[in-house]
Amino acid sequence: MNIGQASKASGVTTKMIRYYDEIGLVRPASRTDSNYREYDARQINELRFIKRARSLGFSMDEITQLLSLWRDRERPSREVKAIADRHVADLDARIAEMQAMADTLRHLSHCCAGDDRPECPILADLTAGAEPTTPPERVKARAR
C-alpha cells in the first residue's frame, strides 16, 4: 500500500511516516519502479505501535527501545517492564509537580481580591524572585 493508505490504516500522518522513515525508527519501505514508498502489514503494525506508544507519552528514545524489544521475540519482558516503570515514575513526578503548581495558583487566586485595587498576590508571587522596584519600607507604609 502507498503512504496515503498506510497513513489511513495506521492513523499516523504521512508527514510523520516520512519522519519516522528518515530517522530510521521504522524499517525502510520498499520502493516501486516509480520510486514511491510501499508499506506492508508489518510496517503498518509498527506504525500503530509507535502511535500508541506516543499516545502513552513515551519519548522517541523509549519508543526506539520498545520497538527493538518488540521485534526481538527472544527478549526478556523485564527490559520492557523496566522502561514502562521508569516512564510511570516520570509521569508520577510530573503529575506531582503540576499538582503543586495548581495548588500554588489556587492559593494565590484565593488570596487575590480580584477587585479594582492594584495589589495582587499573584503578581507579587511572580515577581518574588526579581529585585523589588519599591523599597520594602514603602510597601509596608502603603499597606497600613
Short mmCIF file of C-alpha atoms in Angstrom, two decimals:
data_model
loop_
_atom_site.label_atom_id
_atom_site.label_comp_id
_atom_site.label_asym_id
_atom_site.label_seq_id
_atom_site.Cartn_x
_atom_site.Cartn_y
_atom_site.Cartn_z
CA MET A 1 0.00 0.00 0.00
CA ASN A 2 1.17 3.55 -0.65
CA ILE A 3 1.93 6.13 2.04
CA GLY A 4 -1.59 7.60 1.99
CA GLN A 5 -3.13 4.19 2.51
CA ALA A 6 -0.56 3.40 5.21
CA SER A 7 -1.49 6.65 6.93
CA LYS A 8 -5.18 5.75 6.94
CA ALA A 9 -4.53 2.19 8.08
CA SER A 10 -2.20 3.20 10.92
CA GLY A 11 -3.62 6.56 11.98
CA VAL A 12 -0.19 8.18 11.55
CA THR A 13 0.10 11.22 9.28
CA THR A 14 2.09 10.92 6.08
CA LYS A 15 4.44 13.61 7.36
CA MET A 16 5.20 11.57 10.50
CA ILE A 17 5.61 8.38 8.49
CA ARG A 18 8.23 10.12 6.34
CA TYR A 19 9.91 11.45 9.50
CA TYR A 20 10.00 8.01 11.16
CA ASP A 21 11.44 6.60 7.94
CA GLU A 22 14.04 9.38 7.80
CA ILE A 23 15.26 8.84 11.38
CA GLY A 24 15.26 5.06 10.96
CA LEU A 25 12.56 4.40 13.54
CA VAL A 26 10.62 2.22 11.11
CA ARG A 27 12.18 -0.15 8.68
CA PRO A 28 12.55 1.46 5.25
CA ALA A 29 9.62 0.99 2.93
CA SER A 30 10.24 -0.78 -0.31
CA ARG A 31 10.05 1.37 -3.42
CA THR A 32 8.06 0.94 -6.60
CA ASP A 33 9.64 1.33 -10.02
CA SER A 34 8.50 4.95 -9.94
CA ASN A 35 10.20 5.37 -6.50
CA TYR A 36 7.02 5.55 -4.41
CA ARG A 37 7.11 4.06 -0.93
CA GLU A 38 5.21 0.80 -0.44
CA TYR A 39 4.19 -0.42 3.01
CA ASP A 40 3.26 -3.91 4.10
CA ALA A 41 1.26 -5.20 7.08
CA ARG A 42 4.36 -5.47 9.28
CA GLN A 43 5.19 -1.79 8.77
CA ILE A 44 1.58 -0.79 9.42
CA ASN A 45 1.74 -2.68 12.72
CA GLU A 46 4.96 -0.86 13.61
CA LEU A 47 3.32 2.50 12.84
CA ARG A 48 0.35 1.58 15.04
CA PHE A 49 2.77 0.53 17.78
CA ILE A 50 4.54 3.91 17.55
CA LYS A 51 1.25 5.82 17.55
CA ARG A 52 0.06 4.01 20.69
CA ALA A 53 3.41 4.46 22.45
CA ARG A 54 3.34 8.18 21.65
CA SER A 55 -0.22 8.43 22.98
CA LEU A 56 1.08 7.00 26.27
CA GLY A 57 3.76 9.70 26.39
CA PHE A 58 6.84 7.62 25.69
CA SER A 59 9.81 9.57 24.35
CA MET A 60 11.27 8.80 20.94
CA ASP A 61 14.26 7.12 22.63
CA GLU A 62 11.92 4.96 24.69
CA ILE A 63 9.89 4.10 21.60
CA THR A 64 13.07 3.12 19.78
CA GLN A 65 13.97 0.79 22.67
CA LEU A 66 10.45 -0.62 22.88
CA LEU A 67 10.31 -1.24 19.12
CA SER A 68 13.62 -3.03 19.28
CA LEU A 69 12.38 -5.21 22.13
CA TRP A 70 9.07 -5.84 20.35
CA ARG A 71 10.90 -7.01 17.23
CA ASP A 72 13.11 -9.32 19.30
CA ARG A 73 10.98 -12.41 20.03
CA GLU A 74 13.68 -13.69 22.45
CA ARG A 75 13.60 -10.58 24.64
CA PRO A 76 13.16 -10.79 28.40
CA SER A 77 10.00 -8.98 29.42
CA ARG A 78 11.82 -7.44 32.40
CA GLU A 79 13.51 -4.99 29.99
CA VAL A 80 10.14 -3.84 28.69
CA LYS A 81 8.78 -3.60 32.24
CA ALA A 82 11.80 -1.52 33.34
CA ILE A 83 11.16 1.01 30.57
CA ALA A 84 7.46 1.19 31.46
CA ASP A 85 8.19 1.51 35.20
CA ARG A 86 10.67 4.36 34.59
CA HIS A 87 8.09 6.09 32.41
CA VAL A 88 5.40 5.72 35.08
CA ALA A 89 7.77 7.17 37.69
CA ASP A 90 8.49 10.11 35.40
CA LEU A 91 4.76 10.66 34.81
CA ASP A 92 4.08 10.49 38.56
CA ALA A 93 6.79 13.09 39.21
CA ARG A 94 5.41 15.39 36.51
CA ILE A 95 1.88 14.96 37.87
CA ALA A 96 3.08 15.84 41.39
CA GLU A 97 4.88 18.90 40.05
CA MET A 98 1.80 20.03 38.14
CA GLN A 99 -0.41 19.41 41.19
CA ALA A 100 1.92 21.58 43.28
CA MET A 101 1.70 24.32 40.64
CA ALA A 102 -2.10 24.09 40.61
CA ASP A 103 -2.22 24.20 44.43
CA THR A 104 0.01 27.28 44.49
CA LEU A 105 -2.04 29.06 41.84
CA ARG A 106 -5.28 28.09 43.56
CA HIS A 107 -3.97 29.56 46.83
CA LEU A 108 -2.74 32.76 45.15
CA SER A 109 -6.04 33.16 43.31
CA HIS A 110 -7.92 32.70 46.60
CA CYS A 111 -5.76 35.40 48.21
CA CYS A 112 -6.37 37.86 45.37
CA ALA A 113 -9.35 40.13 45.91
CA GLY A 114 -9.90 40.43 42.17
CA ASP A 115 -11.24 43.95 42.58
CA ASP A 116 -10.22 47.44 41.42
CA ARG A 117 -7.25 47.69 43.78
CA PRO A 118 -3.80 47.27 42.20
CA GLU A 119 -2.49 44.92 44.91
CA CYS A 120 -2.32 41.40 43.59
CA PRO A 121 -0.69 38.47 45.40
CA ILE A 122 -0.44 36.58 42.11
CA LEU A 123 1.74 39.24 40.54
CA ALA A 124 3.65 39.69 43.80
CA ASP A 125 4.49 35.98 43.82
CA LEU A 126 5.56 36.03 40.17
CA THR A 127 7.97 38.88 40.89
CA ALA A 128 9.25 37.45 44.20
CA GLY A 129 12.48 36.30 42.59
CA ALA A 130 13.13 39.65 40.93
CA GLU A 131 14.70 42.70 42.52
CA PRO A 132 11.92 44.79 44.08
CA THR A 133 11.28 48.10 42.34
CA THR A 134 9.90 49.68 45.51
CA PRO A 135 11.87 49.56 48.77
CA PRO A 136 10.17 47.22 51.29
CA GLU A 137 9.66 50.06 53.81
CA ARG A 138 7.49 51.97 51.35
CA VAL A 139 5.43 48.88 50.55
CA LYS A 140 4.80 48.35 54.30
CA ALA A 141 3.86 52.02 54.72
CA ARG A 142 1.42 51.82 51.84
CA ALA A 143 -0.21 48.70 53.27
CA ARG A 144 -1.06 50.49 56.56
#
